C-alpha positions in Angstrom: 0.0 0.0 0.0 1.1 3.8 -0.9 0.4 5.4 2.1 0.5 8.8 3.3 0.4 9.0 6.8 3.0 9.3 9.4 4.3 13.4 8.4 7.1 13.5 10.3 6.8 17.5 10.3 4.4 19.4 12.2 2.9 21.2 10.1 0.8 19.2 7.4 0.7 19.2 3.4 -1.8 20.6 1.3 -4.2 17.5 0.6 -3.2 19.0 -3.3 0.1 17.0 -3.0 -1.3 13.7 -2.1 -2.0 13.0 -5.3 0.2 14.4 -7.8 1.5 11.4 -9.4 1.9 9.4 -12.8 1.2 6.0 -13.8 4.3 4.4 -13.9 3.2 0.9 -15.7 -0.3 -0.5 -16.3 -4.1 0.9 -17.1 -4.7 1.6 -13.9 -3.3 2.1 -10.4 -4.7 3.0 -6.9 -3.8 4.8 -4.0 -4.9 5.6 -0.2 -5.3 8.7 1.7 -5.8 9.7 5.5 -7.1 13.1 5.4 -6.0 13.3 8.8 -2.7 14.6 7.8 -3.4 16.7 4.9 -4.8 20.5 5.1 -8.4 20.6 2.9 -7.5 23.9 0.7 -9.4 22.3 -2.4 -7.1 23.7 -5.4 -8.1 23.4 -8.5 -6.3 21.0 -11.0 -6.4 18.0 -13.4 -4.7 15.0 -14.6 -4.1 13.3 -18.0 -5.6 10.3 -16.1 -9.0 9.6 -15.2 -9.9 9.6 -11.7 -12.4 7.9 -9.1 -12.4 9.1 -6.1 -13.7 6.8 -3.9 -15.2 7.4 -0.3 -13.8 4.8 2.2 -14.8 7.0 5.7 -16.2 10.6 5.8 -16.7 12.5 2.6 -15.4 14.6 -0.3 -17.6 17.0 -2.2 -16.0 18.1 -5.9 -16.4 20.5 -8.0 -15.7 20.1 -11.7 -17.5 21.7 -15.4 -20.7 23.0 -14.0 -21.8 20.9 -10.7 -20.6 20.0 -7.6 -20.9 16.1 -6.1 -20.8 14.9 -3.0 -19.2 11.2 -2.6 -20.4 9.4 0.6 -19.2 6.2 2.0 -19.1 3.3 -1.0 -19.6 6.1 -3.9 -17.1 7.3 -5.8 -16.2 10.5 -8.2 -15.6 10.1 -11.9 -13.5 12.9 -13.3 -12.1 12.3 -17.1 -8.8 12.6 -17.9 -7.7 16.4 -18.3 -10.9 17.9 -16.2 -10.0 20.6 -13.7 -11.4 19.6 -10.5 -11.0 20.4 -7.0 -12.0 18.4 -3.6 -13.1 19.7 -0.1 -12.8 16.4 2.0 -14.5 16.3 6.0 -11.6 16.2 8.7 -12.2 12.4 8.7 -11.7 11.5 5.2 -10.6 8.4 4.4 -10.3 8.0 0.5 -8.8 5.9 -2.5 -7.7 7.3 -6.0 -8.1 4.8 -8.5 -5.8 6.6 -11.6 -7.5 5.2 -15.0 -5.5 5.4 -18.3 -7.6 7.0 -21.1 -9.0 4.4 -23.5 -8.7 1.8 -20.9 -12.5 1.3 -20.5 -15.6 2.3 -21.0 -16.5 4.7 -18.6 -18.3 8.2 -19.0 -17.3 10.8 -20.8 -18.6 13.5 -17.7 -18.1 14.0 -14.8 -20.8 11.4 -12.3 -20.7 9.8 -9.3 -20.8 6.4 -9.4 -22.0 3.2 -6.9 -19.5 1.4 -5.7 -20.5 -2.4 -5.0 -18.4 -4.2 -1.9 -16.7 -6.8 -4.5 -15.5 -3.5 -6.7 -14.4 -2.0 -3.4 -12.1 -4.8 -2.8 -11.0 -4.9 -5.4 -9.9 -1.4 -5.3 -8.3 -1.8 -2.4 -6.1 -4.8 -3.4 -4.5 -2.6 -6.3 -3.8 -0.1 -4.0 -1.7 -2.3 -1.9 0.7 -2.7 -4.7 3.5 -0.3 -4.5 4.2 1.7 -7.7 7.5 0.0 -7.8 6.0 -3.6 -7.8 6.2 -5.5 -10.8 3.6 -6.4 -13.1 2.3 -9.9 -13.1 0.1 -11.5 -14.8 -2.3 -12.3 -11.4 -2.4 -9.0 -11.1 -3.1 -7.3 -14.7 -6.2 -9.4 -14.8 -7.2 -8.0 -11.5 -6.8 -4.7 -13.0 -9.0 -5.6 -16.1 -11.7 -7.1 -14.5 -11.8 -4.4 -11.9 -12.0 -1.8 -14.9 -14.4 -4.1 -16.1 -16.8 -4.0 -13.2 -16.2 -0.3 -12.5 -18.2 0.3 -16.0 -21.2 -1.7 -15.0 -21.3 0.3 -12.2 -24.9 2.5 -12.2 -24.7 6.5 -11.6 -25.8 8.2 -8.4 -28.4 11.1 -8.4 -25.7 12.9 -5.8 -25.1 16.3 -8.4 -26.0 19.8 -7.7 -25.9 21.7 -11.1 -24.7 24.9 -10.9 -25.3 27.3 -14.5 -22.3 29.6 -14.9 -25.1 32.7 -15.3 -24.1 35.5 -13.7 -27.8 35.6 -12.1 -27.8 32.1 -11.2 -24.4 31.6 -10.2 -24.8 34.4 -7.6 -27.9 32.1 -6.2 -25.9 29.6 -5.5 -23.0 31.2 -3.8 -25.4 32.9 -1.8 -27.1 29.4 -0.3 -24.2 27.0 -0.5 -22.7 30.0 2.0 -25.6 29.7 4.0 -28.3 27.1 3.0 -30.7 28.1 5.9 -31.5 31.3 3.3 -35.2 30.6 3.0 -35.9 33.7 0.2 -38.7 32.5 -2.1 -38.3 32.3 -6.3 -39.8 36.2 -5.9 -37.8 37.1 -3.7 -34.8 35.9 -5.0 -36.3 37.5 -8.2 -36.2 41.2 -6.1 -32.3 40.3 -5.4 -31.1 39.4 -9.0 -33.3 42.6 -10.5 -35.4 40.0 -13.0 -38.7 39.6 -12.6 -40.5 36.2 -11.1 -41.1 34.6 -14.3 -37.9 35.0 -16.2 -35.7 33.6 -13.3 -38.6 30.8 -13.2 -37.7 29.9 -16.9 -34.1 30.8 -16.5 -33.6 28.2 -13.4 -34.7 25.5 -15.5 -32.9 26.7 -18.9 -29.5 26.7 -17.0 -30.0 23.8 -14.5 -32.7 21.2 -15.6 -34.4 21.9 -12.5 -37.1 24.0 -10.3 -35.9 26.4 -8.2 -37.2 24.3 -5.5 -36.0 21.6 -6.3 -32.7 22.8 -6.9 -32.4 24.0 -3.5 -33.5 20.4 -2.3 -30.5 19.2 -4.0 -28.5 21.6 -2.2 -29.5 20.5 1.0 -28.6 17.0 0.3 -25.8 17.0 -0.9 -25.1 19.3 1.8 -27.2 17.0 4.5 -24.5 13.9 3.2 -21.4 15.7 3.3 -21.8 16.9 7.2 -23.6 13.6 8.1 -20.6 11.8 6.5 -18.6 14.4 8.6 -20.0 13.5 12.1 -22.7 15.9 12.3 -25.8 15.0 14.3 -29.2 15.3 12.2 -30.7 17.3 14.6 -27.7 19.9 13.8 -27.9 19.4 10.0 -31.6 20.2 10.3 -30.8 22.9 12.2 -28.3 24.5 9.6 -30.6 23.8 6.7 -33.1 25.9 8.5 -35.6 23.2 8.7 -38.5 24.3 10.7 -37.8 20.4 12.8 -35.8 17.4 12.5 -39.0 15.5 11.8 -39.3 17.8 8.4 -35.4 17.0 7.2 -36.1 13.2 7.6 -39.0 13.7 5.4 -36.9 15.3 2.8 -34.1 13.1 3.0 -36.3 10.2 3.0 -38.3 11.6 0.0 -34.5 11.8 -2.1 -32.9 8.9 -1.3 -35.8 6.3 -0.1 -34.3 6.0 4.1 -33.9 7.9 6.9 -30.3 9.6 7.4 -29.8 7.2 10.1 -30.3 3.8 8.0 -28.1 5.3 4.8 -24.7 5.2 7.1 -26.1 2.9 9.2 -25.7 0.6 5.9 -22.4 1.8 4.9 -20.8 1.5 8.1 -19.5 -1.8 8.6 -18.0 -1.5 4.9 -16.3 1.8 5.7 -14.9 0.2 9.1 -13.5 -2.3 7.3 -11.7 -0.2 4.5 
């Protein structure tokens, strides 16, 4: 395993280091990160690889081309090769970079997140216990191929918030992913942008694919999973949402993704203990 822990200085890296490397040999390699020892500036950048980033413990929310993702436990992040990306990881972040050569399966050509199944997980984690410098077998290159394999079977996650590059709508969402508990109606968001109801009405759904409120539904998930994923108590991510009770989020949350908050980690745990 390639592992980053144990800094011997006291003050730590920027997490942007922990993964500026090539593939040395092979379609694919992996790698492991404790977040623990890396600070979370989120720089943008890119790779000639393709990455997933996959979610072993706590959570990682990216932002690439016009969205931003959040990847919980046993999801991961596809970026394509030579997309500038940057990742904002929770304090507990545990995570794996699987580094995909271009060409070396089929896999989309935008930016998703993707299911991760426990046998693909594994299998994940086996490659990245292989040292760069380890040679090549043949054991081990048709791990790699059916692991690439499997990864493109795997089925996408409805875990985007789309975010329009519009001057009006772009200043929407900086406003509420700074503070989410904003409760402003379309109108009165209307007032702030100097458009009138209708337009933004039409606009929201040119530029995103959504209604406004269900745009800001998605917001609040995928802000809901990150600080869940983080440690956060519902009762405090309700609470920061600006949801009138706790009762009211569960209904939301449950509405989105089909469980409680509690039941969704509650699943993922044991796999993300083990990892």
């Amino acid at each position: 395993m390639i592992s980053k822990s144990g800094q011997s200085s006291n003050k730590r890296p920027p997490c942007s280091t922990a993964c500026d490397l090539s593939l040395s040999h092979g379609p694919a390699m992996a790698i492991r990160m404790d977040f623990a020892d890396y600070e979370a500036e989120g720089l943008l950048h890119q790779h000639r690889q393709g990455q997933l980033i996959v979610a072993l413990h706590g959570a990682v929310t990216c932002r690439a081309e016009s969205g931003v993702w959040i990847v919980p436990p046993d999801c991961g992040f596809w970026v394509p090769g030579g997309v500038p990306h940057s990742n904002q990881v929770t304090s507990n972040a545990r995570l794996t970079y699987l580094f995909v050569e271009p060409g070396a399966a089929m896999l989309p050509a935008e930016c998703c997140t993707l299911s991760v199944s426990p046998m693909l997980r594994e299998m994940i984690l086996r490659v990245a216990e292989l040292s760069e410098g380890d040679a090549r077998d043949a054991h081990v290159d048709r791990l790699v191929r059916v692991m690439l394999d499997e990864l493109a079977l795997m089925p996408r996650e409805g875990l985007e918030l789309p975010i329009s590059d519009h001057p009006k709508i772009a200043l929407i969402a900086a406003a509420l992913l700074a503070d989410p508990s904003d409760r402003r109606t379309l109108g009165q968001w209307a007032e702030h942008v100097a458009v009138s109801e209708r337009s933004l009405k039409r606009l929201m759904i040119q530029q995103t694919g959504l209604s406004f409120g269900r745009w800001r539904r998605q917001l609040h998930l995928v802000i809901a999973l990150r600080e869940l994923a983080g440690g956060a108590t519902v009762q405090q991510v309700a609470g920061d949402l600006g949801y009138e009770s706790t009762t009211a989020f569960i209904v939301m949350f449950r509405k989105a993704l089909g469980t409680t908050p509690s039941r969704y980690f509650a699943d993922r745990l044991l796999s993300a203990e083990r990892a």
